[in-house]
Amino acid sequence: MSDNKNIRSEEEKELIINARKPEGELGDKLLDRMNESHESLAQWGVSHLDIGKDDVILDIGCGGGVNVERFLKMTDNKVYGIDYSQVAVEKSSKLNQSAIDEGRCEIIQGSVSELPFDDNSFDIVTGFETVYFWPDFVNDSKEVRRVLKDDGIMFICNEAIPNDEDERQNELIELLDMEIYSDDQFEEFLREAGFSDVICFSKNGPDSLTKDVTGWLCVIAKK
């Protein structure tokens, strides 16, 4: 990027726009990029989770499917992925095809606002780099809570925390019509949605686009 703050070109903008809902060849390309660039963030975030061999897990906004693949190695139970992008569903399914064939994995196209699962279905529900785009975070979190078992965990992992002085972040917010939440906002909104024991973890890490140091944040909320 020309000054490490602003998005480089119209081509780059077209690619980044697909972060909200990957479509077509650019969406496919972006999912490949996200699978690689978000790996360090995901590893750090998951290190805060206590995943048991019997846990049933749902990954919302499963994207390219690497976190579904990760969870399949950490539990002996079934792992689900959901995304409202058809390209993401296809890519995630392809990556995890062997587990799908074995009946250990299911990838579904759908929305966080109306999850196609019964009440009390999951031990853990995760969202990596996706809550920025949820239509109504509080109500969507209530929907997550509905499908969680008693004492189940909602887990959020984000690469960004609010920074009004960050020109690149402000440009991304405008470009993608996204919301970036602070740890205080997460605690407020998740408690409003009915969660308890909300815990936030943060650290400095490299931004996947600019490689500049930014704030990483993960949140664990208990039903």
PDB file of C-alpha atoms in Angstrom:
ATOM      1  CA  MET A   1       0.000   0.000   0.000  1.00  0.00           C
ATOM      2  CA  SER A   2       1.291   3.420  -0.901  1.00  0.00           C
ATOM      3  CA  ASP A   3       1.395   4.766   2.651  1.00  0.00           C
ATOM      4  CA  ASN A   4       0.545   1.611   4.631  1.00  0.00           C
ATOM      5  CA  LYS A   5      -2.791   3.206   5.526  1.00  0.00           C
ATOM      6  CA  ASN A   6      -4.946   3.509   2.437  1.00  0.00           C
ATOM      7  CA  ILE A   7      -6.137   0.708   0.203  1.00  0.00           C
ATOM      8  CA  ARG A   8      -3.829   0.429  -2.775  1.00  0.00           C
ATOM      9  CA  SER A   9      -5.950   0.342  -5.909  1.00  0.00           C
ATOM     10  CA  GLU A  10      -9.379  -0.183  -7.381  1.00  0.00           C
ATOM     11  CA  GLU A  11      -8.427  -3.819  -8.020  1.00  0.00           C
ATOM     12  CA  GLU A  12      -7.527  -4.224  -4.369  1.00  0.00           C
ATOM     13  CA  LYS A  13     -10.808  -2.612  -3.349  1.00  0.00           C
ATOM     14  CA  GLU A  14     -12.783  -4.999  -5.543  1.00  0.00           C
ATOM     15  CA  LEU A  15     -11.018  -7.904  -3.888  1.00  0.00           C
ATOM     16  CA  ILE A  16     -11.547  -6.617  -0.354  1.00  0.00           C
ATOM     17  CA  ILE A  17     -15.240  -5.893  -0.962  1.00  0.00           C
ATOM     18  CA  ASN A  18     -15.647  -9.660  -1.287  1.00  0.00           C
ATOM     19  CA  ALA A  19     -14.735 -10.030   2.378  1.00  0.00           C
ATOM     20  CA  ARG A  20     -18.354  -9.305   3.241  1.00  0.00           C
ATOM     21  CA  LYS A  21     -19.815 -11.999   0.991  1.00  0.00           C
ATOM     22  CA  PRO A  22     -17.312 -13.764  -1.284  1.00  0.00           C
ATOM     23  CA  GLU A  23     -18.617 -14.205  -4.817  1.00  0.00           C
ATOM     24  CA  GLY A  24     -17.170 -15.404  -8.118  1.00  0.00           C
ATOM     25  CA  GLU A  25     -13.473 -15.655  -8.942  1.00  0.00           C
ATOM     26  CA  LEU A  26     -12.504 -12.712  -6.739  1.00  0.00           C
ATOM     27  CA  GLY A  27     -14.350 -14.252  -3.819  1.00  0.00           C
ATOM     28  CA  ASP A  28     -12.583 -17.555  -4.376  1.00  0.00           C
ATOM     29  CA  LYS A  29      -9.248 -15.731  -4.515  1.00  0.00           C
ATOM     30  CA  LEU A  30      -9.994 -13.808  -1.329  1.00  0.00           C
ATOM     31  CA  LEU A  31     -10.921 -16.981   0.572  1.00  0.00           C
ATOM     32  CA  ASP A  32      -7.541 -18.488  -0.346  1.00  0.00           C
ATOM     33  CA  ARG A  33      -5.870 -15.335   0.916  1.00  0.00           C
ATOM     34  CA  MET A  34      -7.879 -15.336   4.150  1.00  0.00           C
ATOM     35  CA  ASN A  35      -7.154 -19.017   4.825  1.00  0.00           C
ATOM     36  CA  GLU A  36      -3.459 -18.189   4.859  1.00  0.00           C
ATOM     37  CA  SER A  37      -3.353 -14.686   6.299  1.00  0.00           C
ATOM     38  CA  HIS A  38      -5.653 -15.341   9.282  1.00  0.00           C
ATOM     39  CA  GLU A  39      -3.863 -18.483  10.437  1.00  0.00           C
ATOM     40  CA  SER A  40      -1.756 -16.837  13.146  1.00  0.00           C
ATOM     41  CA  LEU A  41      -4.808 -15.003  14.484  1.00  0.00           C
ATOM     42  CA  ALA A  42      -6.862 -18.210  14.538  1.00  0.00           C
ATOM     43  CA  GLN A  43      -4.164 -20.196  16.318  1.00  0.00           C
ATOM     44  CA  TRP A  44      -3.849 -17.495  18.966  1.00  0.00           C
ATOM     45  CA  GLY A  45      -7.603 -17.263  19.430  1.00  0.00           C
ATOM     46  CA  VAL A  46      -8.209 -21.010  19.645  1.00  0.00           C
ATOM     47  CA  SER A  47      -5.470 -21.300  22.277  1.00  0.00           C
ATOM     48  CA  HIS A  48      -7.993 -19.733  24.690  1.00  0.00           C
ATOM     49  CA  LEU A  49     -10.591 -22.444  24.049  1.00  0.00           C
ATOM     50  CA  ASP A  50     -10.900 -25.675  25.997  1.00  0.00           C
ATOM     51  CA  ILE A  51     -12.202 -28.082  23.358  1.00  0.00           C
ATOM     52  CA  GLY A  52     -13.204 -31.578  24.428  1.00  0.00           C
ATOM     53  CA  LYS A  53     -13.316 -34.707  22.323  1.00  0.00           C
ATOM     54  CA  ASP A  54     -17.106 -34.891  22.688  1.00  0.00           C
ATOM     55  CA  ASP A  55     -17.823 -31.263  21.781  1.00  0.00           C
ATOM     56  CA  VAL A  56     -20.156 -30.497  18.889  1.00  0.00           C
ATOM     57  CA  ILE A  57     -18.944 -27.313  17.187  1.00  0.00           C
ATOM     58  CA  LEU A  58     -20.468 -24.815  14.761  1.00  0.00           C
ATOM     59  CA  ASP A  59     -18.311 -22.289  12.889  1.00  0.00           C
ATOM     60  CA  ILE A  60     -20.352 -19.324  11.637  1.00  0.00           C
ATOM     61  CA  GLY A  61     -18.970 -17.587   8.560  1.00  0.00           C
ATOM     62  CA  CYS A  62     -16.816 -20.621   7.867  1.00  0.00           C
ATOM     63  CA  GLY A  63     -15.231 -19.030   4.784  1.00  0.00           C
ATOM     64  CA  GLY A  64     -12.606 -21.268   3.233  1.00  0.00           C
ATOM     65  CA  GLY A  65     -13.098 -23.950   5.872  1.00  0.00           C
ATOM     66  CA  VAL A  66      -9.736 -23.999   7.649  1.00  0.00           C
ATOM     67  CA  ASN A  67     -11.254 -23.570  11.081  1.00  0.00           C
ATOM     68  CA  VAL A  68     -13.739 -26.360  10.437  1.00  0.00           C
ATOM     69  CA  GLU A  69     -10.743 -28.494   9.447  1.00  0.00           C
ATOM     70  CA  ARG A  70      -8.938 -27.401  12.626  1.00  0.00           C
ATOM     71  CA  PHE A  71     -11.851 -28.362  14.869  1.00  0.00           C
ATOM     72  CA  LEU A  72     -12.220 -31.757  13.189  1.00  0.00           C
ATOM     73  CA  LYS A  73      -8.729 -32.538  14.504  1.00  0.00           C
ATOM     74  CA  MET A  74      -9.618 -31.369  18.013  1.00  0.00           C
ATOM     75  CA  THR A  75     -12.906 -33.198  18.589  1.00  0.00           C
ATOM     76  CA  ASP A  76     -14.170 -36.667  17.753  1.00  0.00           C
ATOM     77  CA  ASN A  77     -17.691 -35.330  17.396  1.00  0.00           C
ATOM     78  CA  LYS A  78     -19.353 -33.574  14.467  1.00  0.00           C
ATOM     79  CA  VAL A  79     -18.304 -30.134  13.229  1.00  0.00           C
ATOM     80  CA  TYR A  80     -20.637 -27.855  11.286  1.00  0.00           C
ATOM     81  CA  GLY A  81     -19.892 -24.811   9.175  1.00  0.00           C
ATOM     82  CA  ILE A  82     -22.333 -22.207   7.918  1.00  0.00           C
ATOM     83  CA  ASP A  83     -21.830 -19.295   5.543  1.00  0.00           C
ATOM     84  CA  TYR A  84     -24.199 -17.184   3.468  1.00  0.00           C
ATOM     85  CA  SER A  85     -21.736 -17.168   0.577  1.00  0.00           C
ATOM     86  CA  GLN A  86     -22.200 -20.035  -1.876  1.00  0.00           C
ATOM     87  CA  VAL A  87     -18.549 -19.737  -2.905  1.00  0.00           C
ATOM     88  CA  ALA A  88     -17.499 -20.158   0.740  1.00  0.00           C
ATOM     89  CA  VAL A  89     -19.772 -23.177   1.204  1.00  0.00           C
ATOM     90  CA  GLU A  90     -18.303 -24.824  -1.887  1.00  0.00           C
ATOM     91  CA  LYS A  91     -14.719 -24.087  -0.883  1.00  0.00           C
ATOM     92  CA  SER A  92     -15.184 -25.190   2.717  1.00  0.00           C
ATOM     93  CA  SER A  93     -16.930 -28.362   1.569  1.00  0.00           C
ATOM     94  CA  LYS A  94     -14.112 -29.199  -0.823  1.00  0.00           C
ATOM     95  CA  LEU A  95     -11.474 -28.749   1.881  1.00  0.00           C
ATOM     96  CA  ASN A  96     -13.376 -30.964   4.325  1.00  0.00           C
ATOM     97  CA  GLN A  97     -14.844 -33.445   1.847  1.00  0.00           C
ATOM     98  CA  SER A  98     -13.389 -36.536   3.495  1.00  0.00           C
ATOM     99  CA  ALA A  99     -14.956 -35.632   6.847  1.00  0.00           C
ATOM    100  CA  ILE A 100     -18.251 -34.868   5.098  1.00  0.00           C
ATOM    101  CA  ASP A 101     -18.147 -38.305   3.449  1.00  0.00           C
ATOM    102  CA  GLU A 102     -17.530 -39.864   6.876  1.00  0.00           C
ATOM    103  CA  GLY A 103     -20.537 -38.051   8.341  1.00  0.00           C
ATOM    104  CA  ARG A 104     -18.379 -36.015  10.724  1.00  0.00           C
ATOM    105  CA  CYS A 105     -18.865 -32.665   9.020  1.00  0.00           C
ATOM    106  CA  GLU A 106     -21.668 -30.670   7.458  1.00  0.00           C
ATOM    107  CA  ILE A 107     -21.364 -27.354   5.609  1.00  0.00           C
ATOM    108  CA  ILE A 108     -24.564 -25.358   5.152  1.00  0.00           C
ATOM    109  CA  GLN A 109     -25.504 -22.151   3.353  1.00  0.00           C
ATOM    110  CA  GLY A 110     -27.469 -19.884   5.668  1.00  0.00           C
ATOM    111  CA  SER A 111     -27.586 -16.794   7.859  1.00  0.00           C
ATOM    112  CA  VAL A 112     -26.583 -16.195  11.473  1.00  0.00           C
ATOM    113  CA  SER A 113     -29.879 -14.340  11.874  1.00  0.00           C
ATOM    114  CA  GLU A 114     -31.868 -17.544  11.339  1.00  0.00           C
ATOM    115  CA  LEU A 115     -29.708 -20.553  12.127  1.00  0.00           C
ATOM    116  CA  PRO A 116     -31.159 -23.819  10.723  1.00  0.00           C
ATOM    117  CA  PHE A 117     -30.501 -25.805  13.897  1.00  0.00           C
ATOM    118  CA  ASP A 118     -32.530 -26.951  16.887  1.00  0.00           C
ATOM    119  CA  ASP A 119     -32.263 -25.358  20.312  1.00  0.00           C
ATOM    120  CA  ASN A 120     -29.431 -26.644  22.527  1.00  0.00           C
ATOM    121  CA  SER A 121     -27.481 -28.261  19.668  1.00  0.00           C
ATOM    122  CA  PHE A 122     -23.880 -27.126  20.166  1.00  0.00           C
ATOM    123  CA  ASP A 123     -21.196 -27.027  22.833  1.00  0.00           C
ATOM    124  CA  ILE A 124     -19.216 -24.306  21.055  1.00  0.00           C
ATOM    125  CA  VAL A 125     -20.185 -21.776  18.380  1.00  0.00           C
ATOM    126  CA  THR A 126     -17.368 -19.760  16.800  1.00  0.00           C
ATOM    127  CA  GLY A 127     -17.025 -16.722  14.577  1.00  0.00           C
ATOM    128  CA  PHE A 128     -13.649 -15.784  13.082  1.00  0.00           C
ATOM    129  CA  GLU A 129     -13.443 -12.366  11.433  1.00  0.00           C
ATOM    130  CA  THR A 130     -17.183 -12.388  10.732  1.00  0.00           C
ATOM    131  CA  VAL A 131     -19.180 -10.530  13.396  1.00  0.00           C
ATOM    132  CA  TYR A 132     -18.246  -7.262  11.674  1.00  0.00           C
ATOM    133  CA  PHE A 133     -20.907  -8.118   9.100  1.00  0.00           C
ATOM    134  CA  TRP A 134     -23.709  -9.533  11.229  1.00  0.00           C
ATOM    135  CA  PRO A 135     -26.952  -7.634  10.497  1.00  0.00           C
ATOM    136  CA  ASP A 136     -27.900  -7.117  14.166  1.00  0.00           C
ATOM    137  CA  PHE A 137     -25.205  -8.229  16.572  1.00  0.00           C
ATOM    138  CA  VAL A 138     -27.367  -8.426  19.712  1.00  0.00           C
ATOM    139  CA  ASN A 139     -30.256 -10.281  18.078  1.00  0.00           C
ATOM    140  CA  ASP A 140     -27.900 -12.512  16.092  1.00  0.00           C
ATOM    141  CA  SER A 141     -26.079 -13.339  19.335  1.00  0.00           C
ATOM    142  CA  LYS A 142     -29.439 -14.306  20.851  1.00  0.00           C
ATOM    143  CA  GLU A 143     -29.844 -16.710  17.939  1.00  0.00           C
ATOM    144  CA  VAL A 144     -26.402 -18.157  18.679  1.00  0.00           C
ATOM    145  CA  ARG A 145     -27.384 -18.529  22.324  1.00  0.00           C
ATOM    146  CA  ARG A 146     -30.527 -20.385  21.294  1.00  0.00           C
ATOM    147  CA  VAL A 147     -28.587 -23.143  19.523  1.00  0.00           C
ATOM    148  CA  LEU A 148     -26.014 -23.478  22.318  1.00  0.00           C
ATOM    149  CA  LYS A 149     -26.380 -26.111  25.013  1.00  0.00           C
ATOM    150  CA  ASP A 150     -26.565 -25.007  28.635  1.00  0.00           C
ATOM    151  CA  ASP A 151     -23.089 -23.779  29.667  1.00  0.00           C
ATOM    152  CA  GLY A 152     -22.148 -23.687  25.973  1.00  0.00           C
ATOM    153  CA  ILE A 153     -19.576 -21.219  24.679  1.00  0.00           C
ATOM    154  CA  MET A 154     -19.798 -18.499  22.059  1.00  0.00           C
ATOM    155  CA  PHE A 155     -16.331 -17.625  20.763  1.00  0.00           C
ATOM    156  CA  ILE A 156     -15.419 -14.563  18.675  1.00  0.00           C
ATOM    157  CA  CYS A 157     -12.008 -13.865  17.144  1.00  0.00           C
ATOM    158  CA  ASN A 158     -11.289 -10.509  15.461  1.00  0.00           C
ATOM    159  CA  GLU A 159      -8.237  -8.943  13.902  1.00  0.00           C
ATOM    160  CA  ALA A 160      -9.395  -5.387  14.591  1.00  0.00           C
ATOM    161  CA  ILE A 161     -10.356  -3.178  17.517  1.00  0.00           C
ATOM    162  CA  PRO A 162     -11.853   0.320  17.038  1.00  0.00           C
ATOM    163  CA  ASN A 163      -9.339   3.059  16.260  1.00  0.00           C
ATOM    164  CA  ASP A 164     -10.770   6.336  14.952  1.00  0.00           C
ATOM    165  CA  GLU A 165      -7.279   7.567  14.054  1.00  0.00           C
ATOM    166  CA  ASP A 166      -6.564   4.610  11.766  1.00  0.00           C
ATOM    167  CA  GLU A 167      -7.294   5.910   8.256  1.00  0.00           C
ATOM    168  CA  ARG A 168      -7.107   2.440   6.696  1.00  0.00           C
ATOM    169  CA  GLN A 169      -9.599   1.079   9.213  1.00  0.00           C
ATOM    170  CA  ASN A 170     -11.974   3.976   8.570  1.00  0.00           C
ATOM    171  CA  GLU A 171     -11.742   3.322   4.845  1.00  0.00           C
ATOM    172  CA  LEU A 172     -12.495  -0.371   5.342  1.00  0.00           C
ATOM    173  CA  ILE A 173     -15.494   0.420   7.537  1.00  0.00           C
ATOM    174  CA  GLU A 174     -16.920   2.646   4.822  1.00  0.00           C
ATOM    175  CA  LEU A 175     -16.031   0.270   1.997  1.00  0.00           C
ATOM    176  CA  LEU A 176     -17.501  -2.825   3.657  1.00  0.00           C
ATOM    177  CA  ASP A 177     -20.268  -1.261   5.743  1.00  0.00           C
ATOM    178  CA  MET A 178     -18.872  -3.100   8.749  1.00  0.00           C
ATOM    179  CA  GLU A 179     -18.922  -2.672  12.530  1.00  0.00           C
ATOM    180  CA  ILE A 180     -15.794  -3.033  14.654  1.00  0.00           C
ATOM    181  CA  TYR A 181     -16.468  -3.600  18.346  1.00  0.00           C
ATOM    182  CA  SER A 182     -14.370  -2.935  21.432  1.00  0.00           C
ATOM    183  CA  ASP A 183     -14.061  -5.343  24.350  1.00  0.00           C
ATOM    184  CA  ASP A 184     -16.415  -3.146  26.388  1.00  0.00           C
ATOM    185  CA  GLN A 185     -19.000  -3.211  23.592  1.00  0.00           C
ATOM    186  CA  PHE A 186     -18.743  -6.973  23.289  1.00  0.00           C
ATOM    187  CA  GLU A 187     -19.335  -7.406  27.002  1.00  0.00           C
ATOM    188  CA  GLU A 188     -22.293  -5.013  26.972  1.00  0.00           C
ATOM    189  CA  PHE A 189     -23.944  -6.505  23.889  1.00  0.00           C
ATOM    190  CA  LEU A 190     -23.372 -10.142  24.805  1.00  0.00           C
ATOM    191  CA  ARG A 191     -24.780  -9.665  28.286  1.00  0.00           C
ATOM    192  CA  GLU A 192     -27.764  -7.950  26.682  1.00  0.00           C
ATOM    193  CA  ALA A 193     -28.162 -11.061  24.529  1.00  0.00           C
ATOM    194  CA  GLY A 194     -28.299 -13.196  27.684  1.00  0.00           C
ATOM    195  CA  PHE A 195     -24.732 -14.446  27.998  1.00  0.00           C
ATOM    196  CA  SER A 196     -22.790 -14.556  31.263  1.00  0.00           C
ATOM    197  CA  ASP A 197     -19.100 -14.749  32.181  1.00  0.00           C
ATOM    198  CA  VAL A 198     -17.956 -12.703  29.183  1.00  0.00           C
ATOM    199  CA  ILE A 199     -14.145 -12.712  28.974  1.00  0.00           C
ATOM    200  CA  CYS A 200     -12.026 -10.793  26.443  1.00  0.00           C
ATOM    201  CA  PHE A 201      -8.400 -11.390  25.492  1.00  0.00           C
ATOM    202  CA  SER A 202      -6.277  -9.043  23.406  1.00  0.00           C
ATOM    203  CA  LYS A 203      -2.772  -8.706  22.018  1.00  0.00           C
ATOM    204  CA  ASN A 204      -0.890  -6.878  19.312  1.00  0.00           C
ATOM    205  CA  GLY A 205      -0.516  -8.737  16.048  1.00  0.00           C
ATOM    206  CA  PRO A 206       0.153  -8.100  12.333  1.00  0.00           C
ATOM    207  CA  ASP A 207      -2.773  -6.957  10.207  1.00  0.00           C
ATOM    208  CA  SER A 208      -3.392  -9.450   7.408  1.00  0.00           C
ATOM    209  CA  LEU A 209      -3.589  -6.702   4.767  1.00  0.00           C
ATOM    210  CA  THR A 210      -0.862  -4.219   5.702  1.00  0.00           C
ATOM    211  CA  LYS A 211       1.247  -6.300   8.121  1.00  0.00           C
ATOM    212  CA  ASP A 212       1.209  -3.238  10.389  1.00  0.00           C
ATOM    213  CA  VAL A 213       0.800  -3.971  14.088  1.00  0.00           C
ATOM    214  CA  THR A 214      -2.861  -3.919  15.097  1.00  0.00           C
ATOM    215  CA  GLY A 215      -5.002  -5.160  17.951  1.00  0.00           C
ATOM    216  CA  TRP A 216      -6.224  -8.747  18.049  1.00  0.00           C
ATOM    217  CA  LEU A 217      -9.265  -9.530  20.194  1.00  0.00           C
ATOM    218  CA  CYS A 218     -11.043 -12.731  21.125  1.00  0.00           C
ATOM    219  CA  VAL A 219     -14.142 -13.096  23.271  1.00  0.00           C
ATOM    220  CA  ILE A 220     -15.524 -16.071  25.182  1.00  0.00           C
ATOM    221  CA  ALA A 221     -19.122 -15.828  26.394  1.00  0.00           C
ATOM    222  CA  LYS A 222     -20.905 -18.541  28.373  1.00  0.00           C
ATOM    223  CA  LYS A 223     -24.614 -19.334  28.040  1.00  0.00           C
TER     224      LYS A 223
END
